[in-house]
Amino acid sequence: MSIEIEIVNDGVQTTLNDAFAYLVEVDERFSMYKEDSEISRINKHSHILENVGMSEEMKEVFALAEKTKRETNGYFNMKRPDGKIDPSGIVKGWAIRNTSELIRKAGYKNFFVNAGGDIAMSGKNTDVGEWSVGIKNPFSQKEIIKVVYPRGKGIATSGSYIRGDHIYNPHQPEQKIQDIVSITVIGPDVLEADRFATAAFAMGNGGIAFIENLKGFEGYMIDKDGIATTTSGFAVYTSP
């Protein structure tokens, strides 16, 4: 996936290098596509998981996944129908949040981090205005159908229109999610937005009601007919 990092300051190359190096390290550890990654090793020995010897980072992600599973009534579940453990539904937001903290600890207050549509931001953009995020039309991805201004909050989108049917309802894994095509969530930080966006998408049409009832979160859902439904407070983010 594409990764975009913008820091509004001079002399930022070292921090940019550190940020991208960290994200490469995360990919090396959590990629399901690398045979020598830690998660691939765990999946090879999942029948003796307690003896595999997980890194502290892996333990943290597993704990977050279990917490999310409880908080979403099982609609978030790292265990795929084929039995493999796939942390990708939570690790992206976790990595972006950590990247943001790396940049902040380096002394920068104005920045933007985007990895595959999951976004963290802080402060102001190069024009000393609010950072803006465009929500794509799932049926015509060159078109932006809504612009939002999260004002330092995290934003994440889950959907089937780019990567296909990679999210499933753990309660009915044999049935494809066909009633909605995307849901965008704005939350306290990018990790929180990401983990609940994944679960909300798995809920289908019921996902937007779930986000409505989460304190500090707002959402924008697009169904299979192209009709958008928002939470009651979403409009506050549609103007700078």
PDB file of N, CA and C in Angstrom, residues 127-186:
ATOM      1  N   ASP A 127      -0.334  25.471   4.647  1.00  0.00           N
ATOM      2  CA  ASP A 127      -1.012  26.768   4.493  1.00  0.00           C
ATOM      3  C   ASP A 127      -1.550  27.281   5.827  1.00  0.00           C
ATOM      4  N   VAL A 128      -1.119  26.636   6.908  1.00  0.00           N
ATOM      5  CA  VAL A 128      -1.562  26.971   8.265  1.00  0.00           C
ATOM      6  C   VAL A 128      -3.083  26.843   8.384  1.00  0.00           C
ATOM      7  N   GLY A 129      -3.613  25.862   7.675  1.00  0.00           N
ATOM      8  CA  GLY A 129      -5.039  25.550   7.764  1.00  0.00           C
ATOM      9  C   GLY A 129      -5.233  24.139   8.282  1.00  0.00           C
ATOM     10  N   GLU A 130      -6.487  23.724   8.384  1.00  0.00           N
ATOM     11  CA  GLU A 130      -6.790  22.379   8.857  1.00  0.00           C
ATOM     12  C   GLU A 130      -6.448  21.343   7.783  1.00  0.00           C
ATOM     13  N   TRP A 131      -5.865  20.232   8.209  1.00  0.00           N
ATOM     14  CA  TRP A 131      -5.669  19.113   7.291  1.00  0.00           C
ATOM     15  C   TRP A 131      -7.036  18.627   6.809  1.00  0.00           C
ATOM     16  N   SER A 132      -7.132  18.282   5.539  1.00  0.00           N
ATOM     17  CA  SER A 132      -8.391  17.754   5.000  1.00  0.00           C
ATOM     18  C   SER A 132      -8.171  16.360   4.433  1.00  0.00           C
ATOM     19  N   VAL A 133      -9.225  15.572   4.450  1.00  0.00           N
ATOM     20  CA  VAL A 133      -9.186  14.203   3.936  1.00  0.00           C
ATOM     21  C   VAL A 133     -10.370  14.012   2.996  1.00  0.00           C
ATOM     22  N   GLY A 134     -10.109  13.481   1.810  1.00  0.00           N
ATOM     23  CA  GLY A 134     -11.178  13.207   0.864  1.00  0.00           C
ATOM     24  C   GLY A 134     -11.632  11.758   0.949  1.00  0.00           C
ATOM     25  N   ILE A 135     -12.938  11.554   1.037  1.00  0.00           N
ATOM     26  CA  ILE A 135     -13.503  10.202   1.019  1.00  0.00           C
ATOM     27  C   ILE A 135     -13.835   9.865  -0.431  1.00  0.00           C
ATOM     28  N   LYS A 136     -13.271   8.774  -0.932  1.00  0.00           N
ATOM     29  CA  LYS A 136     -13.455   8.401  -2.340  1.00  0.00           C
ATOM     30  C   LYS A 136     -14.832   7.791  -2.591  1.00  0.00           C
ATOM     31  N   ASN A 137     -15.279   7.975  -3.818  1.00  0.00           N
ATOM     32  CA  ASN A 137     -16.475   7.291  -4.291  1.00  0.00           C
ATOM     33  C   ASN A 137     -16.090   5.839  -4.573  1.00  0.00           C
ATOM     34  N   PRO A 138     -16.651   4.859  -3.846  1.00  0.00           N
ATOM     35  CA  PRO A 138     -16.274   3.453  -4.064  1.00  0.00           C
ATOM     36  C   PRO A 138     -16.546   2.961  -5.478  1.00  0.00           C
ATOM     37  N   PHE A 139     -17.450   3.626  -6.174  1.00  0.00           N
ATOM     38  CA  PHE A 139     -17.824   3.188  -7.514  1.00  0.00           C
ATOM     39  C   PHE A 139     -17.057   3.936  -8.609  1.00  0.00           C
ATOM     40  N   SER A 140     -16.307   4.962  -8.213  1.00  0.00           N
ATOM     41  CA  SER A 140     -15.488   5.741  -9.145  1.00  0.00           C
ATOM     42  C   SER A 140     -14.383   6.398  -8.332  1.00  0.00           C
ATOM     43  N   GLN A 141     -13.279   5.670  -8.172  1.00  0.00           N
ATOM     44  CA  GLN A 141     -12.292   6.050  -7.162  1.00  0.00           C
ATOM     45  C   GLN A 141     -11.515   7.332  -7.470  1.00  0.00           C
ATOM     46  N   LYS A 142     -11.652   7.851  -8.680  1.00  0.00           N
ATOM     47  CA  LYS A 142     -11.025   9.133  -8.987  1.00  0.00           C
ATOM     48  C   LYS A 142     -11.857  10.301  -8.471  1.00  0.00           C
ATOM     49  N   GLU A 143     -13.055   9.993  -8.004  1.00  0.00           N
ATOM     50  CA  GLU A 143     -13.977  11.027  -7.542  1.00  0.00           C
ATOM     51  C   GLU A 143     -13.993  11.099  -6.011  1.00  0.00           C
ATOM     52  N   ILE A 144     -13.894  12.291  -5.475  1.00  0.00           N
ATOM     53  CA  ILE A 144     -14.021  12.520  -4.034  1.00  0.00           C
ATOM     54  C   ILE A 144     -15.465  12.945  -3.761  1.00  0.00           C
ATOM     55  N   ILE A 145     -16.145  12.223  -2.913  1.00  0.00           N
ATOM     56  CA  ILE A 145     -17.560  12.526  -2.674  1.00  0.00           C
ATOM     57  C   ILE A 145     -17.792  13.289  -1.376  1.00  0.00           C
ATOM     58  N   LYS A 146     -16.789  13.341  -0.526  1.00  0.00           N
ATOM     59  CA  LYS A 146     -16.934  14.086   0.722  1.00  0.00           C
ATOM     60  C   LYS A 146     -15.546  14.473   1.217  1.00  0.00           C
ATOM     61  N   VAL A 147     -15.403  15.723   1.648  1.00  0.00           N
ATOM     62  CA  VAL A 147     -14.161  16.192   2.247  1.00  0.00           C
ATOM     63  C   VAL A 147     -14.416  16.448   3.722  1.00  0.00           C
ATOM     64  N   VAL A 148     -13.530  15.924   4.568  1.00  0.00           N
ATOM     65  CA  VAL A 148     -13.694  16.099   6.013  1.00  0.00           C
ATOM     66  C   VAL A 148     -12.430  16.716   6.608  1.00  0.00           C
ATOM     67  N   TYR A 149     -12.609  17.328   7.756  1.00  0.00           N
ATOM     68  CA  TYR A 149     -11.524  18.006   8.468  1.00  0.00           C
ATOM     69  C   TYR A 149     -11.465  17.438   9.886  1.00  0.00           C
ATOM     70  N   PRO A 150     -10.722  16.369  10.084  1.00  0.00           N
ATOM     71  CA  PRO A 150     -10.747  15.677  11.380  1.00  0.00           C
ATOM     72  C   PRO A 150     -10.163  16.462  12.554  1.00  0.00           C
ATOM     73  N   ARG A 151      -9.393  17.516  12.286  1.00  0.00           N
ATOM     74  CA  ARG A 151      -8.853  18.385  13.339  1.00  0.00           C
ATOM     75  C   ARG A 151      -8.108  17.601  14.432  1.00  0.00           C
ATOM     76  N   GLY A 152      -7.150  16.818  13.984  1.00  0.00           N
ATOM     77  CA  GLY A 152      -6.299  16.087  14.913  1.00  0.00           C
ATOM     78  C   GLY A 152      -6.809  14.719  15.307  1.00  0.00           C
ATOM     79  N   LYS A 153      -8.038  14.384  14.941  1.00  0.00           N
ATOM     80  CA  LYS A 153      -8.572  13.049  15.221  1.00  0.00           C
ATOM     81  C   LYS A 153      -8.009  12.050  14.206  1.00  0.00           C
ATOM     82  N   GLY A 154      -8.214  10.771  14.471  1.00  0.00           N
ATOM     83  CA  GLY A 154      -7.816   9.741  13.523  1.00  0.00           C
ATOM     84  C   GLY A 154      -8.966   9.388  12.599  1.00  0.00           C
ATOM     85  N   ILE A 155      -8.645   8.945  11.396  1.00  0.00           N
ATOM     86  CA  ILE A 155      -9.684   8.562  10.437  1.00  0.00           C
ATOM     87  C   ILE A 155      -9.265   7.282   9.719  1.00  0.00           C
ATOM     88  N   ALA A 156     -10.224   6.389   9.524  1.00  0.00           N
ATOM     89  CA  ALA A 156      -9.938   5.113   8.857  1.00  0.00           C
ATOM     90  C   ALA A 156     -11.150   4.689   8.048  1.00  0.00           C
ATOM     91  N   THR A 157     -10.887   4.070   6.914  1.00  0.00           N
ATOM     92  CA  THR A 157     -11.956   3.567   6.052  1.00  0.00           C
ATOM     93  C   THR A 157     -11.777   2.075   5.833  1.00  0.00           C
ATOM     94  N   SER A 158     -12.860   1.332   6.004  1.00  0.00           N
ATOM     95  CA  SER A 158     -12.867  -0.093   5.682  1.00  0.00           C
ATOM     96  C   SER A 158     -13.867  -0.323   4.564  1.00  0.00           C
ATOM     97  N   GLY A 159     -13.510  -1.210   3.634  1.00  0.00           N
ATOM     98  CA  GLY A 159     -14.407  -1.467   2.523  1.00  0.00           C
ATOM     99  C   GLY A 159     -13.926  -2.599   1.644  1.00  0.00           C
ATOM    100  N   SER A 160     -14.723  -2.912   0.661  1.00  0.00           N
ATOM    101  CA  SER A 160     -14.413  -4.029  -0.239  1.00  0.00           C
ATOM    102  C   SER A 160     -14.063  -3.563  -1.646  1.00  0.00           C
ATOM    103  N   TYR A 161     -14.083  -2.249  -1.885  1.00  0.00           N
ATOM    104  CA  TYR A 161     -13.980  -1.761  -3.256  1.00  0.00           C
ATOM    105  C   TYR A 161     -12.546  -1.705  -3.786  1.00  0.00           C
ATOM    106  N   ILE A 162     -11.528  -1.818  -2.931  1.00  0.00           N
ATOM    107  CA  ILE A 162     -10.141  -1.812  -3.399  1.00  0.00           C
ATOM    108  C   ILE A 162      -9.532  -3.211  -3.323  1.00  0.00           C
ATOM    109  N   ARG A 163      -9.626  -3.838  -2.159  1.00  0.00           N
ATOM    110  CA  ARG A 163      -8.986  -5.140  -1.952  1.00  0.00           C
ATOM    111  C   ARG A 163      -9.947  -6.315  -2.091  1.00  0.00           C
ATOM    112  N   GLY A 164     -11.185  -6.069  -2.497  1.00  0.00           N
ATOM    113  CA  GLY A 164     -12.143  -7.151  -2.629  1.00  0.00           C
ATOM    114  C   GLY A 164     -12.675  -7.589  -1.276  1.00  0.00           C
ATOM    115  N   ASP A 165     -13.190  -8.803  -1.220  1.00  0.00           N
ATOM    116  CA  ASP A 165     -13.844  -9.300  -0.001  1.00  0.00           C
ATOM    117  C   ASP A 165     -12.825  -9.817   1.005  1.00  0.00           C
ATOM    118  N   HIS A 166     -12.066  -8.896   1.615  1.00  0.00           N
ATOM    119  CA  HIS A 166     -11.054  -9.311   2.588  1.00  0.00           C
ATOM    120  C   HIS A 166     -11.547  -9.181   4.028  1.00  0.00           C
ATOM    121  N   ILE A 167     -12.741  -8.585   4.221  1.00  0.00           N
ATOM    122  CA  ILE A 167     -13.338  -8.491   5.546  1.00  0.00           C
ATOM    123  C   ILE A 167     -14.579  -9.374   5.557  1.00  0.00           C
ATOM    124  N   TYR A 168     -14.773 -10.106   6.632  1.00  0.00           N
ATOM    125  CA  TYR A 168     -15.913 -11.009   6.710  1.00  0.00           C
ATOM    126  C   TYR A 168     -16.596 -10.859   8.071  1.00  0.00           C
ATOM    127  N   ASN A 169     -17.837 -11.296   8.116  1.00  0.00           N
ATOM    128  CA  ASN A 169     -18.587 -11.320   9.364  1.00  0.00           C
ATOM    129  C   ASN A 169     -18.235 -12.620  10.101  1.00  0.00           C
ATOM    130  N   PRO A 170     -17.529 -12.548  11.230  1.00  0.00           N
ATOM    131  CA  PRO A 170     -17.123 -13.768  11.924  1.00  0.00           C
ATOM    132  C   PRO A 170     -18.296 -14.636  12.362  1.00  0.00           C
ATOM    133  N   HIS A 171     -19.486 -14.044  12.507  1.00  0.00           N
ATOM    134  CA  HIS A 171     -20.658 -14.817  12.915  1.00  0.00           C
ATOM    135  C   HIS A 171     -21.295 -15.561  11.742  1.00  0.00           C
ATOM    136  N   GLN A 172     -21.020 -15.097  10.523  1.00  0.00           N
ATOM    137  CA  GLN A 172     -21.514 -15.766   9.313  1.00  0.00           C
ATOM    138  C   GLN A 172     -20.418 -15.725   8.247  1.00  0.00           C
ATOM    139  N   PRO A 173     -19.310 -16.394   8.484  1.00  0.00           N
ATOM    140  CA  PRO A 173     -18.141 -16.269   7.601  1.00  0.00           C
ATOM    141  C   PRO A 173     -18.372 -16.743   6.178  1.00  0.00           C
ATOM    142  N   GLU A 174     -19.378 -17.562   5.981  1.00  0.00           N
ATOM    143  CA  GLU A 174     -19.628 -18.083   4.637  1.00  0.00           C
ATOM    144  C   GLU A 174     -20.372 -17.086   3.753  1.00  0.00           C
ATOM    145  N   GLN A 175     -20.927 -16.030   4.345  1.00  0.00           N
ATOM    146  CA  GLN A 175     -21.691 -15.048   3.590  1.00  0.00           C
ATOM    147  C   GLN A 175     -20.874 -13.784   3.336  1.00  0.00           C
ATOM    148  N   LYS A 176     -20.794 -13.363   2.073  1.00  0.00           N
ATOM    149  CA  LYS A 176     -20.088 -12.130   1.740  1.00  0.00           C
ATOM    150  C   LYS A 176     -20.882 -10.923   2.222  1.00  0.00           C
ATOM    151  N   ILE A 177     -20.163  -9.864   2.583  1.00  0.00           N
ATOM    152  CA  ILE A 177     -20.813  -8.621   2.989  1.00  0.00           C
ATOM    153  C   ILE A 177     -21.139  -7.853   1.721  1.00  0.00           C
ATOM    154  N   GLN A 178     -22.410  -7.777   1.386  1.00  0.00           N
ATOM    155  CA  GLN A 178     -22.817  -7.193   0.113  1.00  0.00           C
ATOM    156  C   GLN A 178     -23.702  -5.964   0.244  1.00  0.00           C
ATOM    157  N   ASP A 179     -24.216  -5.690   1.443  1.00  0.00           N
ATOM    158  CA  ASP A 179     -25.148  -4.577   1.577  1.00  0.00           C
ATOM    159  C   ASP A 179     -24.458  -3.221   1.691  1.00  0.00           C
ATOM    160  N   ILE A 180     -23.174  -3.198   2.083  1.00  0.00           N
ATOM    161  CA  ILE A 180     -22.424  -1.936   2.116  1.00  0.00           C
ATOM    162  C   ILE A 180     -21.097  -2.116   1.386  1.00  0.00           C
ATOM    163  N   VAL A 181     -20.511  -0.997   0.955  1.00  0.00           N
ATOM    164  CA  VAL A 181     -19.227  -1.069   0.248  1.00  0.00           C
ATOM    165  C   VAL A 181     -18.110  -0.349   0.987  1.00  0.00           C
ATOM    166  N   SER A 182     -18.462   0.585   1.888  1.00  0.00           N
ATOM    167  CA  SER A 182     -17.412   1.239   2.674  1.00  0.00           C
ATOM    168  C   SER A 182     -18.003   1.908   3.908  1.00  0.00           C
ATOM    169  N   ILE A 183     -17.157   2.050   4.902  1.00  0.00           N
ATOM    170  CA  ILE A 183     -17.524   2.837   6.076  1.00  0.00           C
ATOM    171  C   ILE A 183     -16.270   3.570   6.550  1.00  0.00           C
ATOM    172  N   THR A 184     -16.404   4.865   6.740  1.00  0.00           N
ATOM    173  CA  THR A 184     -15.315   5.708   7.219  1.00  0.00           C
ATOM    174  C   THR A 184     -15.612   6.108   8.649  1.00  0.00           C
ATOM    175  N   VAL A 185     -14.616   5.982   9.510  1.00  0.00           N
ATOM    176  CA  VAL A 185     -14.798   6.283  10.930  1.00  0.00           C
ATOM    177  C   VAL A 185     -13.782   7.323  11.370  1.00  0.00           C
ATOM    178  N   ILE A 186     -14.250   8.331  12.085  1.00  0.00           N
ATOM    179  CA  ILE A 186     -13.396   9.319  12.734  1.00  0.00           C
ATOM    180  C   ILE A 186     -13.455   9.060  14.232  1.00  0.00           C
TER     181      ILE A 186
END
